XYZ file of C-alpha atoms in Angstrom:
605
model
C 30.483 -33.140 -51.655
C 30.461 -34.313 -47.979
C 33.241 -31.945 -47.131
C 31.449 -28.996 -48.309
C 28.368 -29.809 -46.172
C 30.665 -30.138 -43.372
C 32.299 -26.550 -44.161
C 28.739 -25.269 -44.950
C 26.994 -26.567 -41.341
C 30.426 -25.327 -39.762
C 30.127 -21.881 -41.029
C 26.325 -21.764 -40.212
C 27.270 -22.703 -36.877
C 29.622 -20.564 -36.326
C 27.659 -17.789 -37.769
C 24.970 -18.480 -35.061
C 27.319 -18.609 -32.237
C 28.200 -14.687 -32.983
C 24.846 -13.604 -33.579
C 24.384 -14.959 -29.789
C 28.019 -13.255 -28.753
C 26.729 -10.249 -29.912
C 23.009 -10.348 -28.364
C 24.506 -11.153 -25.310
C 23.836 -8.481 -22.179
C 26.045 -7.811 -19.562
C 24.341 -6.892 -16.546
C 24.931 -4.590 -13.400
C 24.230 -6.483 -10.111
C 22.433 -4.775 -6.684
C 22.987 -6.630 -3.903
C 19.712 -5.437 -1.341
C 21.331 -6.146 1.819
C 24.584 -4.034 0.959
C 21.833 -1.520 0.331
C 23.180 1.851 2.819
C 19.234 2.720 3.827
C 16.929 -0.235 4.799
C 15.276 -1.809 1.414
C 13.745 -4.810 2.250
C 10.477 -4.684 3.401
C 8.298 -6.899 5.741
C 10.854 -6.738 8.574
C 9.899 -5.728 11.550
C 13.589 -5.873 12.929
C 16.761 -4.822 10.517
C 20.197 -3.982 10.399
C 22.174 -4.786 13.538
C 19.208 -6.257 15.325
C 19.041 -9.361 13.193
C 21.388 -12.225 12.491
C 20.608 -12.643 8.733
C 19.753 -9.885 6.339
C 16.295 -11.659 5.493
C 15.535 -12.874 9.192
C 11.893 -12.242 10.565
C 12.683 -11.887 14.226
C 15.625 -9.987 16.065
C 18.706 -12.112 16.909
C 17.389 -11.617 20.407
C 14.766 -13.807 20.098
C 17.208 -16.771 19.578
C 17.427 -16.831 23.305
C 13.795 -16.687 24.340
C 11.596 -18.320 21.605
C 11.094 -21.970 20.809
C 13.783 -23.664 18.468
C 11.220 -24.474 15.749
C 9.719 -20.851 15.963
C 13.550 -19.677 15.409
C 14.479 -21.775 12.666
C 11.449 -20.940 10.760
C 11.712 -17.336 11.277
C 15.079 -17.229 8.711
C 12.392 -18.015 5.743
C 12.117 -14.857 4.184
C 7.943 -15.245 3.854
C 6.305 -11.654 3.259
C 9.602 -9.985 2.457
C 10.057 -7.760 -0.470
C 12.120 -5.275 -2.348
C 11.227 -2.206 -4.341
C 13.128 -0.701 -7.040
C 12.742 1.482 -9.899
C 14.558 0.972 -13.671
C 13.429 1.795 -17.330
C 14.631 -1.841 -19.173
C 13.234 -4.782 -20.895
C 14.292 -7.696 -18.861
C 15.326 -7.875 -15.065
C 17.710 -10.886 -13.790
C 17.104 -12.363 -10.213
C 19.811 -14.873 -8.774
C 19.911 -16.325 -5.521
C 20.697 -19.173 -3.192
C 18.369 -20.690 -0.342
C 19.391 -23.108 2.463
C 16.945 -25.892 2.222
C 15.066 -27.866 0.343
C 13.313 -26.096 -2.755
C 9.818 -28.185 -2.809
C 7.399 -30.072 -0.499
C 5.293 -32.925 -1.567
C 2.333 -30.509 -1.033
C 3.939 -27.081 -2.198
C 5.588 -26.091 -5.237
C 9.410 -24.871 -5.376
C 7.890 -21.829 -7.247
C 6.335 -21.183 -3.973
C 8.723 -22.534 -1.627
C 11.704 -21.429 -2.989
C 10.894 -18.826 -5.767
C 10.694 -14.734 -6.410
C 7.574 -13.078 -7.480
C 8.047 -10.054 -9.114
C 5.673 -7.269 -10.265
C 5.614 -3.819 -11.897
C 3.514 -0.567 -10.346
C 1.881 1.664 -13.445
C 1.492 5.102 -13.611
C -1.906 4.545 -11.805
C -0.993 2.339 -9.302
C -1.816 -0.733 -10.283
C 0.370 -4.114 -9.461
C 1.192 -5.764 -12.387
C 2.101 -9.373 -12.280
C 5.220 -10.121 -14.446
C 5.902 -13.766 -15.775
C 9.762 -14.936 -15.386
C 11.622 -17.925 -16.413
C 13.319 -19.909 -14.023
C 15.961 -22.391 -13.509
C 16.603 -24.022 -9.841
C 19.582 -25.544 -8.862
C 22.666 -24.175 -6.272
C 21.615 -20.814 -7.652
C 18.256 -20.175 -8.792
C 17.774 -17.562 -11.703
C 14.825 -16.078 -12.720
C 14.540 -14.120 -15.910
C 12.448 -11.505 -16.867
C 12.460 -10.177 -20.358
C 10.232 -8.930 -22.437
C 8.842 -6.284 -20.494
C 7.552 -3.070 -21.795
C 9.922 -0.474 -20.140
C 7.761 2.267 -20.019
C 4.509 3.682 -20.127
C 3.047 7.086 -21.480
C 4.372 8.521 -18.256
C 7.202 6.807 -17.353
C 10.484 7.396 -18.551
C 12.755 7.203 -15.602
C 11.398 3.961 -15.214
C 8.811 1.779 -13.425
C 8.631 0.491 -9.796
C 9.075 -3.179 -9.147
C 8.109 -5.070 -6.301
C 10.282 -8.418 -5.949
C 8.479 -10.821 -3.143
C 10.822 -13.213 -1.958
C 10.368 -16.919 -0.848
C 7.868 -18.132 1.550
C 9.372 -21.459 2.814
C 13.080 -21.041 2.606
C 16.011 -18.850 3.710
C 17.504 -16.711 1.328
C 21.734 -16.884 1.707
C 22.340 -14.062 -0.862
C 20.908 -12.358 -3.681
C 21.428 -10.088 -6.447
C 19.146 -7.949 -9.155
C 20.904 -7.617 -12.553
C 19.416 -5.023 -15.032
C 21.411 -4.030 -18.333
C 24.341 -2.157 -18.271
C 22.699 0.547 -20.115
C 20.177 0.733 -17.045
C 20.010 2.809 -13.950
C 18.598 0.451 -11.295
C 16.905 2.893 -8.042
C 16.450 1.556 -4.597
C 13.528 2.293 -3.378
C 13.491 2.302 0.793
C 11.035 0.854 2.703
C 7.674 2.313 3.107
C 6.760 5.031 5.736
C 3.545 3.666 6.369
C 3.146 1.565 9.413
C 2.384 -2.429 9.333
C 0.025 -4.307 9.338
C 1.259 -7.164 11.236
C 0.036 -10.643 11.299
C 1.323 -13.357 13.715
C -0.238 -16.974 12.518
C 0.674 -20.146 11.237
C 1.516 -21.890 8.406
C -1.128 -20.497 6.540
C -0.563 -17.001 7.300
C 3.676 -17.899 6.238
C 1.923 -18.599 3.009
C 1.478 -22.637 2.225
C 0.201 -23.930 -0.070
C 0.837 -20.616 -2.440
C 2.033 -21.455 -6.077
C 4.733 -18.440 -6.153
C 5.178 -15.740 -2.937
C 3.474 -12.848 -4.611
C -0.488 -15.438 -4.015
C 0.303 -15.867 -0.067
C -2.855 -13.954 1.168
C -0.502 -11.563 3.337
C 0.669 -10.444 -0.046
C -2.421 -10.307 -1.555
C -3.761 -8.282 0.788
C -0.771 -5.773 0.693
C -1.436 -5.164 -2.346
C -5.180 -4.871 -1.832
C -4.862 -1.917 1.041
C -1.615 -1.055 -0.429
C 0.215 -1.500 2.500
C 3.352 -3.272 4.391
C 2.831 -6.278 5.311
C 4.770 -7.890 8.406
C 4.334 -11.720 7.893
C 5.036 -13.468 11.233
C 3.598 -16.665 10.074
C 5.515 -19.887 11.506
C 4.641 -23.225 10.194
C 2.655 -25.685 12.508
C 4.335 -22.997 15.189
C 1.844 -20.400 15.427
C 0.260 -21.015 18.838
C 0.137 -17.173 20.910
C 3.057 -18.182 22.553
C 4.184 -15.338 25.644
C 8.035 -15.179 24.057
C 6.491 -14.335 20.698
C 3.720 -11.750 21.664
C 5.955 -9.942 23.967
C 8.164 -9.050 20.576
C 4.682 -7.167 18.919
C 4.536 -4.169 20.646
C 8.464 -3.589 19.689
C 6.597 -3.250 16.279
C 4.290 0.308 15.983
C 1.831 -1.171 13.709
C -1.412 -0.010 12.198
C -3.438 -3.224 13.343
C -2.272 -6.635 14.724
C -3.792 -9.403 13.723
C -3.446 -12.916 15.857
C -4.311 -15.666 13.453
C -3.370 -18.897 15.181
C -5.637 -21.331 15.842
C -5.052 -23.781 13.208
C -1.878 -24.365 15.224
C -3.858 -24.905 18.257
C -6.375 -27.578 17.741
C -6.473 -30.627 19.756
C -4.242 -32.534 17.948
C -1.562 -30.384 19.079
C -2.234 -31.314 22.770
C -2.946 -27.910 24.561
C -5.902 -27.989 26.795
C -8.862 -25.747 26.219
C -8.535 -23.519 29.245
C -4.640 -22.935 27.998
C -5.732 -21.759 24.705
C -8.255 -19.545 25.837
C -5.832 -18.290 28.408
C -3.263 -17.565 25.771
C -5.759 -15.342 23.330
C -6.820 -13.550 26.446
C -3.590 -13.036 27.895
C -2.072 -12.145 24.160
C -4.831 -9.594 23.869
C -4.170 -7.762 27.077
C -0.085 -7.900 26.854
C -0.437 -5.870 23.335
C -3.458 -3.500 24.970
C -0.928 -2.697 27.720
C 1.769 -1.560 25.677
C -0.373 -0.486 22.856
C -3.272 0.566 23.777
C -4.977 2.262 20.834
C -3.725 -0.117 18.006
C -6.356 -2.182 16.348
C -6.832 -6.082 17.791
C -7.639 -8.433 15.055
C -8.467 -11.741 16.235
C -9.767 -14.589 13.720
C -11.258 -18.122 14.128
C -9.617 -21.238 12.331
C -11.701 -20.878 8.598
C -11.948 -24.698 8.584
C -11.105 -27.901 6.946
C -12.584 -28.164 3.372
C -13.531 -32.288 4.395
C -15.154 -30.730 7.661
C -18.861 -31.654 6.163
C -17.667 -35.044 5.714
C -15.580 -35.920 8.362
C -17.223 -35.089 11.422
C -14.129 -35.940 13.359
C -11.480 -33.073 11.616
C -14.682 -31.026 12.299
C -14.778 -31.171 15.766
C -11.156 -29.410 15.852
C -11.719 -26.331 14.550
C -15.580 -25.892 15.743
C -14.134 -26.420 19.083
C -11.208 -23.788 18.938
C -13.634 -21.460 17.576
C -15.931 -21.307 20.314
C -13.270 -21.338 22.685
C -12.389 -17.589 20.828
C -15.757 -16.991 20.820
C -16.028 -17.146 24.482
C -12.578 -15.164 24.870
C -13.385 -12.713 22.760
C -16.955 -11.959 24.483
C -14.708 -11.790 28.020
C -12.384 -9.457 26.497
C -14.843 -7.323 25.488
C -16.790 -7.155 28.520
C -13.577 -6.829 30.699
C -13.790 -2.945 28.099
C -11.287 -3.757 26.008
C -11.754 -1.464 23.064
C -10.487 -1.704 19.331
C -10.613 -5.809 19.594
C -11.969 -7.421 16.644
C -13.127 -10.889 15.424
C -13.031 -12.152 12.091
C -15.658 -15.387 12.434
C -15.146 -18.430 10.174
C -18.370 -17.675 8.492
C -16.655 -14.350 7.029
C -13.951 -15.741 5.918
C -16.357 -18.554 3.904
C -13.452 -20.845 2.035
C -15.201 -22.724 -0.782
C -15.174 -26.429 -1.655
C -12.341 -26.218 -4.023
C -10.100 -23.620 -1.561
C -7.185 -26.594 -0.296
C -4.584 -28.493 -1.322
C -4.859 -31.386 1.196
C -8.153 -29.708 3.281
C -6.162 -27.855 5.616
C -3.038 -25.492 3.721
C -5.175 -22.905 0.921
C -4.450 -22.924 -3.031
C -4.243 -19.652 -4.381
C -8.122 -19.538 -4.955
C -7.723 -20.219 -1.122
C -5.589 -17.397 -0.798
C -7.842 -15.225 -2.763
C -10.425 -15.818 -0.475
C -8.586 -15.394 2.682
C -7.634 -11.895 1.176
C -10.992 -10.444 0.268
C -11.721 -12.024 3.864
C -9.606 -9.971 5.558
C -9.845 -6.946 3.083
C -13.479 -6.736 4.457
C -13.204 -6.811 7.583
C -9.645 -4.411 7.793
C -11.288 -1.764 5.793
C -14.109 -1.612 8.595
C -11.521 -1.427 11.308
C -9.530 1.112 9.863
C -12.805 2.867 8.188
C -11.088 2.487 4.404
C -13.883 1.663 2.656
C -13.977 1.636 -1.253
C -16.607 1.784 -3.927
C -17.816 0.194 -6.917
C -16.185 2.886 -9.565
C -12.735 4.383 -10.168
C -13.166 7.414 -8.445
C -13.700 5.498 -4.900
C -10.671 3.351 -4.959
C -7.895 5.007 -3.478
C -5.049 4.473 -5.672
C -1.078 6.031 -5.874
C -0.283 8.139 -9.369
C 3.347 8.636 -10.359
C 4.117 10.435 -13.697
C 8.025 11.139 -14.133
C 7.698 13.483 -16.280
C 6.393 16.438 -14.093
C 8.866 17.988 -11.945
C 8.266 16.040 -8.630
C 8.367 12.517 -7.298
C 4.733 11.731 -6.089
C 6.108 9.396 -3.150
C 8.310 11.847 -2.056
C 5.959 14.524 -1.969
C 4.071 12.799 0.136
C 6.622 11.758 2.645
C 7.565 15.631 2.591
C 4.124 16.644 3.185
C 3.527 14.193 6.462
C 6.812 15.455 7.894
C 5.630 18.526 7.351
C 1.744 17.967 9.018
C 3.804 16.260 11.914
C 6.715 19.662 12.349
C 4.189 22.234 11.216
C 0.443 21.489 11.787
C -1.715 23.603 9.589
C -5.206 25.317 10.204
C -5.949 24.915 6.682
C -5.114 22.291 4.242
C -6.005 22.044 0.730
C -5.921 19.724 -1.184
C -6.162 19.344 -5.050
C -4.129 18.610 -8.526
C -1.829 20.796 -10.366
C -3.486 23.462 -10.242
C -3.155 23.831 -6.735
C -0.054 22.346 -6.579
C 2.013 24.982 -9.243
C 0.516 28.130 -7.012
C 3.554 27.926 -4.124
C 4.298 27.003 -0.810
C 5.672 24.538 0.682
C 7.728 22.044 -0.095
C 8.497 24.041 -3.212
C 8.328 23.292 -6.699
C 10.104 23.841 -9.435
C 7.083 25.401 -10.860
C 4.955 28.095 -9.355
C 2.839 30.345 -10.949
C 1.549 32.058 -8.365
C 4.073 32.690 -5.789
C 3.316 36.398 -4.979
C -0.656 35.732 -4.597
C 0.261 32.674 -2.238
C 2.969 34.378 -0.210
C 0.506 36.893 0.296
C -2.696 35.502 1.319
C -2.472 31.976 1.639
C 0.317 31.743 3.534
C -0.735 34.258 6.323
C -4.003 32.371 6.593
C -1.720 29.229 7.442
C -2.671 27.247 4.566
C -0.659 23.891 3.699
C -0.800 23.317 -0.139
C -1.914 19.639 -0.582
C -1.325 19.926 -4.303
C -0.227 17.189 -6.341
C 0.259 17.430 -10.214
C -1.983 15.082 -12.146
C -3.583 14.062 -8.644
C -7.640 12.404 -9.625
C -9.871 11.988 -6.759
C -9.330 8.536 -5.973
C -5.339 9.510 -5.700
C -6.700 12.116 -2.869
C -8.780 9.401 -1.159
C -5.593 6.925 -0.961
C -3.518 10.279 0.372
C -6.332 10.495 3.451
C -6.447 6.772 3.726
C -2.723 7.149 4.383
C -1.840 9.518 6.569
C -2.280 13.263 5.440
C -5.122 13.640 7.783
C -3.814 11.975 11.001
C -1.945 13.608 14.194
C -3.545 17.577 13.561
C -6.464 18.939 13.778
C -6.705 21.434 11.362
C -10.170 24.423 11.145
C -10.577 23.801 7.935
C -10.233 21.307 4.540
C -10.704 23.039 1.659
C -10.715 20.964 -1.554
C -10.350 21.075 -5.329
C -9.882 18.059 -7.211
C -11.694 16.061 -10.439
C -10.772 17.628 -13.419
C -8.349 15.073 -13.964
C -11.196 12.346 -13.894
C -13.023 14.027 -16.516
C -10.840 11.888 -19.370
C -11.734 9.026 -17.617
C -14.912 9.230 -15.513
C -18.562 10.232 -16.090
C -19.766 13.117 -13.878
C -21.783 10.917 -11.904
C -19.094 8.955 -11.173
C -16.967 12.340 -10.782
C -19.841 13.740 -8.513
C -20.182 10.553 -6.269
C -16.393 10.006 -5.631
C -16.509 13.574 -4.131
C -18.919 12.758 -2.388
C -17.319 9.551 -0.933
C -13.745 11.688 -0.769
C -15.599 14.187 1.216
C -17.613 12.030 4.052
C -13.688 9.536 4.323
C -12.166 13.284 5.359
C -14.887 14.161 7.372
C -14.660 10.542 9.776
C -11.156 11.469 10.074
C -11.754 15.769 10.963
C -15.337 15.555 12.563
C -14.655 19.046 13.584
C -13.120 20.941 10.729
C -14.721 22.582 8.312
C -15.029 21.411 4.766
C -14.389 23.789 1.947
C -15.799 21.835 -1.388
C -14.601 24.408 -4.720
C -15.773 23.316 -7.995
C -14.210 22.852 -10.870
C -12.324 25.305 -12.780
C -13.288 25.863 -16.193
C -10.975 24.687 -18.893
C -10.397 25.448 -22.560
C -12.888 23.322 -24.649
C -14.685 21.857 -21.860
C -17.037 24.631 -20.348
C -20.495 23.418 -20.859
C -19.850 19.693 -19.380
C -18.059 21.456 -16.303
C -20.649 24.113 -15.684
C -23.639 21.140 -15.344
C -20.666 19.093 -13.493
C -20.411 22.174 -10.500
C -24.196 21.605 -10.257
C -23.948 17.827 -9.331
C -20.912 18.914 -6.709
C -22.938 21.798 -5.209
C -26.076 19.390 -4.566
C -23.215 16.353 -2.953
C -21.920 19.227 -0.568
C -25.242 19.751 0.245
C -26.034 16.724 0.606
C -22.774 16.793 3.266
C -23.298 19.971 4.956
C -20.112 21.062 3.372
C -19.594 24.975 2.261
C -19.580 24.504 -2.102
C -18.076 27.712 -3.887
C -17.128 28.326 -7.790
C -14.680 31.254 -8.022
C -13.723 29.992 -11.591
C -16.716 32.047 -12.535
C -14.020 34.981 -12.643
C -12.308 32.990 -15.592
C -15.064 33.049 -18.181
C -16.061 35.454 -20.535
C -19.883 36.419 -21.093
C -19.653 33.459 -24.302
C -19.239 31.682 -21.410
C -15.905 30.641 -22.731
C -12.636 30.535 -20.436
C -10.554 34.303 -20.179
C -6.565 32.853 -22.089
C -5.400 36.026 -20.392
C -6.088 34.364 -16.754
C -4.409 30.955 -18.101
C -0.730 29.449 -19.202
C -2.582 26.885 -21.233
C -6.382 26.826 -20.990
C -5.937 24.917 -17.694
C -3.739 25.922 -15.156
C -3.633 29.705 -13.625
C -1.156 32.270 -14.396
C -0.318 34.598 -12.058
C -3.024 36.869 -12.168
C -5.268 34.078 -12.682
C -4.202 33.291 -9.590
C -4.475 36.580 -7.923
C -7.689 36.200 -9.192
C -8.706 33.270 -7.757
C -6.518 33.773 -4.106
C -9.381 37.071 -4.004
C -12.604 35.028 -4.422
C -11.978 32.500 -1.688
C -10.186 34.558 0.662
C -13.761 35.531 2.295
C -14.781 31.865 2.815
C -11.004 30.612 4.407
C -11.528 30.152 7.786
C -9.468 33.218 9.410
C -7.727 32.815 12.459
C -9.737 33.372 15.947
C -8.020 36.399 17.902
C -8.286 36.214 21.628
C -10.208 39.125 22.580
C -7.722 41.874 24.169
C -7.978 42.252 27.960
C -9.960 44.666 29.199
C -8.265 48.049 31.009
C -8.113 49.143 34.632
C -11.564 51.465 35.359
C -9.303 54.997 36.061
């Protein structure tokens, strides 16, 4: 009897051992620095100029900054990786040089990935991996939902990597079965903050909760974290490596690091944030300044002594910042510890932030960076600037984008217009696999100069993040014409629809003071003519309201039922090509034409 239990556990066991053979995965491994086109992002310096693929500074700076500042700049804080694969589970192993916790950090933070997935909307989705820490740490990600309604080629990821330590090597592993796509480094330029340990991103549980990353994701933007533990202090050898960076706004975060304790007198330290200010205006001097005062000790009310520190570097900023300004230094900024407002329960050990810390830090600097760089967002959907990609159209949203700035920067238009499908299937350039109206375009629009600004499934709010980023900067075109929101109409009520023109409409006009703006209503669709007739009404009174031109040619497209014309449409939405002959005929008389120098006058015979 006791041998067949044996046999009987024996077979069981073996039986189990199979199942696992066979549900094992082999995976393909991508090795980011081998990658032929930079991929890691939140480097300011890459390729040749640094020592280690996941260094901070350039291997110059070896020579010229402090020891401590060096060491600390091989932690791979605010670095990340994109890439793009369709699959259920996502492998991360790597190996890191020093220790994996602190007594007042975890090794999830310290030493650990953070990894999340971008939707078809935009949105940064935080993914939850196992790990294991040891000589190689291994985080696995399974479970994950491959797709969504519109992705099929795959999702982005964004892997952060860790704060405190230096990264020796590392490798993604997706199935087999799995295409894994690089994704390079984002166009846009940095933001770029130089600080101290708590802009490098202590006391953060995992990498993806510093506030640097917080706040990337926040403006949707790269993030250059020069953040060097208990070594932030405006040092000369360290500023004079910023302007070697062409960043969107610098931000000089360091007085935590330069507190009494630390032994620098007060006329030094105001010396340094004056004399940092002015070296970065000199080579720079249209980029945004961002100064900010030390947000405090969460003891300070009780201990009048740890108090002291920081109220006395802050006024010492305060007074250097009031100099600087009346010296006319312009675009300098100062984020005041009373903005910043950390709350009772913000610290680990009253001076390094928990993630609720972190939180607050963000929304901190959120506020105050959407002033500077007038980025403002509103309460609903429809004024949040957000990215879209869909796979299954026939174009990449990011790299239409990129294609469209290179083409603002070679080519600057007199008219741009923006909009959705519909005006992105009518032609032009860069092409498309499908056009509709290619005759109609190539024969009036394009004369006129007009840059199609189209992108398929494009909402308002995907328009507002397109100005927020770049499509309206370096030109100076005569005239915006635009044509977007019936893609919000699933999703939005027409007040909201209404208003987020509105707010699309004033962000474009801060940015072109002197073009004209073109505001075209809604086109009438199949099924939904009655709620987009009293929709145009809301948008006429907005442009109004804006001293913008409002038109509605898609009057041409309906019937005297008031129902839409199917002989002007593919399929009750988009144009055909007479639909779009149509509608290239009832705005030609409001495009703005081109002025024509009057012809000199003859000789009197």
């Amino acid at each position: 009897m006791k041998k067949t239990i044996l046999l009987s556990v024996a077979f069981i066991c073996f039986t189990n051992l199979c199942v696992l053979a066979q549900q094992a995965t082999d995976y393909v491994w991508w090795n980011p620095a081998q990658a032929s086109t930079p991929v890691i992002e939140g480097q300011a310096w890459s390729g040749k100029a640094i020592q280690n693929p996941y260094d901070r500074l350039p291997a110059q700076a070896e020579k010229s900054v402090r020891k401590d500042v060096w060491n600390l700049s091989h932690n791979a804080a605010g670095l990340l990786i994109r890439f793009r694969a369709s699959t259920d589970q996502i492998v991360v192993r790597y190996a890191v040089t020093g220790k994996q916790a602190l007594p007042h950090m975890p090794a999830t933070g310290v030493s650990g990935v953070d990894l999340y997935a971008i939707n078809s909307d935009g949105d940064a989705l935080w993914c939850a991996g196992k790990y294991t820490f040891g000589d190689t740490i291994q985080y696995r990600f399974t479970g994950l939902e491959p797709n969504d309604p519109y992705h099929q080629k795959g999702r982005e990821y964004r892997l952060y990597l860790p704060l405190y330590n230096s990264v020796k090597w590392l490798e993604i592993g997706v199935p087999t079965s799995v295409t894994l796509t690089p994704l390079p480094v984002r166009a846009d330029k940095p933001i770029v903050v130089y600080g101290t340990s708590i802009a490098q991103g202590a006391c953060a549980s995992r990498p993806g909760m510093a506030w640097t990353a917080i706040l990337g994701r926040k403006l949707d933007r790269p993030v250059i974290n020069l953040g060097f533990s208990g070594n932030g202090r405006l040092e000369k050898e360290v500023v004079d490596l910023l302007p070697e960076i062409d960043a969107k706004l610098y931000v000089l975060d360091c007085l935590p690091n330069l507190v009494a304790t630390v032994g620098i007198k007060p006329d030094e330290i105001k010396t340094r944030i004056s004399e940092s200010v002015k070296a970065l205006r000199r080579q720079k001097p249209t980029t945004p300044i961002l100064l900010v005062e030390h947000a405090g000790y969460t003891e300070g009310s009780l201990n009048p002594t740890r108090r002291q520190l920081y109220t006395d570097v802050n006024e010492l900023m305060q007074q250097a910042f009031a100099q600087l300004k009346s010296e006319g230094i312009q675009k300098l900024y100062l984020l005041p510890k009373l903005a910043i407002n950390l709350s009772n329960d913000a610290m680990v050990d009253g001076t390094h932030p928990t993630d609720l810390g972190m939180q607050q830090y963000a929304d901190a600097y959120e506020r105050s960076i959407r002033l500077i760089l007038n980025e403002p967002i509103g309460e609903v959907s429809t004024m949040k600037p957000l990215t879209q990609y869909r796979d299954a159209r026939s174009y990449d949203w990011e790299t239409r984008h990129l294609a469209i700035l290179a083409r603002l920067k070679s080519n600057p238009p007199r008219i741009v217009f923006f909009g959705n499908s519909i005006t992105h299937f009518w032609g032009g350039e860069p092409k498309i696999e499908r056009a509709s109206g290619i005759d109609s375009w190539n024969a009036i629009m394009e004369p006129l100069g007009v840059q199609n600004m189209g992108y398929g499934w494009d909402r308002i709010e995907n328009v507002l993040w397109r100005v927020y980023h770049g499509e309206l900067d370096g030109y100076s075109p005569a005239q915006i014409v635009v044509m977007i929101g019936t893609n919000n109409l699933q999703y939005n009520t027409d007040a909201e629809i209404a208003d987020g023109l509105g707010f699309l409409v004033r962000a474009m006009q801060a940015r072109q003071p002197n073009a004209e703006i073109l505001l075209i209503g809604i086109l009438p669709r199949r099924q939904m003519e009655p709620r987009i007739a009293a929709l145009n009404q809301r948008i006429a009174q907005v442009a109004g309201d804006l001293n913008a031109t409002f038109i509605q040619p898609g009057t041409i497209f309906l019937k005297s039922d008031g129902k839409i014309d199917e002989a002007f449409f593919s399929d009750g939405l988009h144009p055909n090509a007479e639909g779009y002959r149509q509608l290239a005929a009832k705005l030609v008389p409001f495009l703005k034409a081109a002025e024509v120098a009057p012809a000199p006058k003859g000789r009197k015979k």
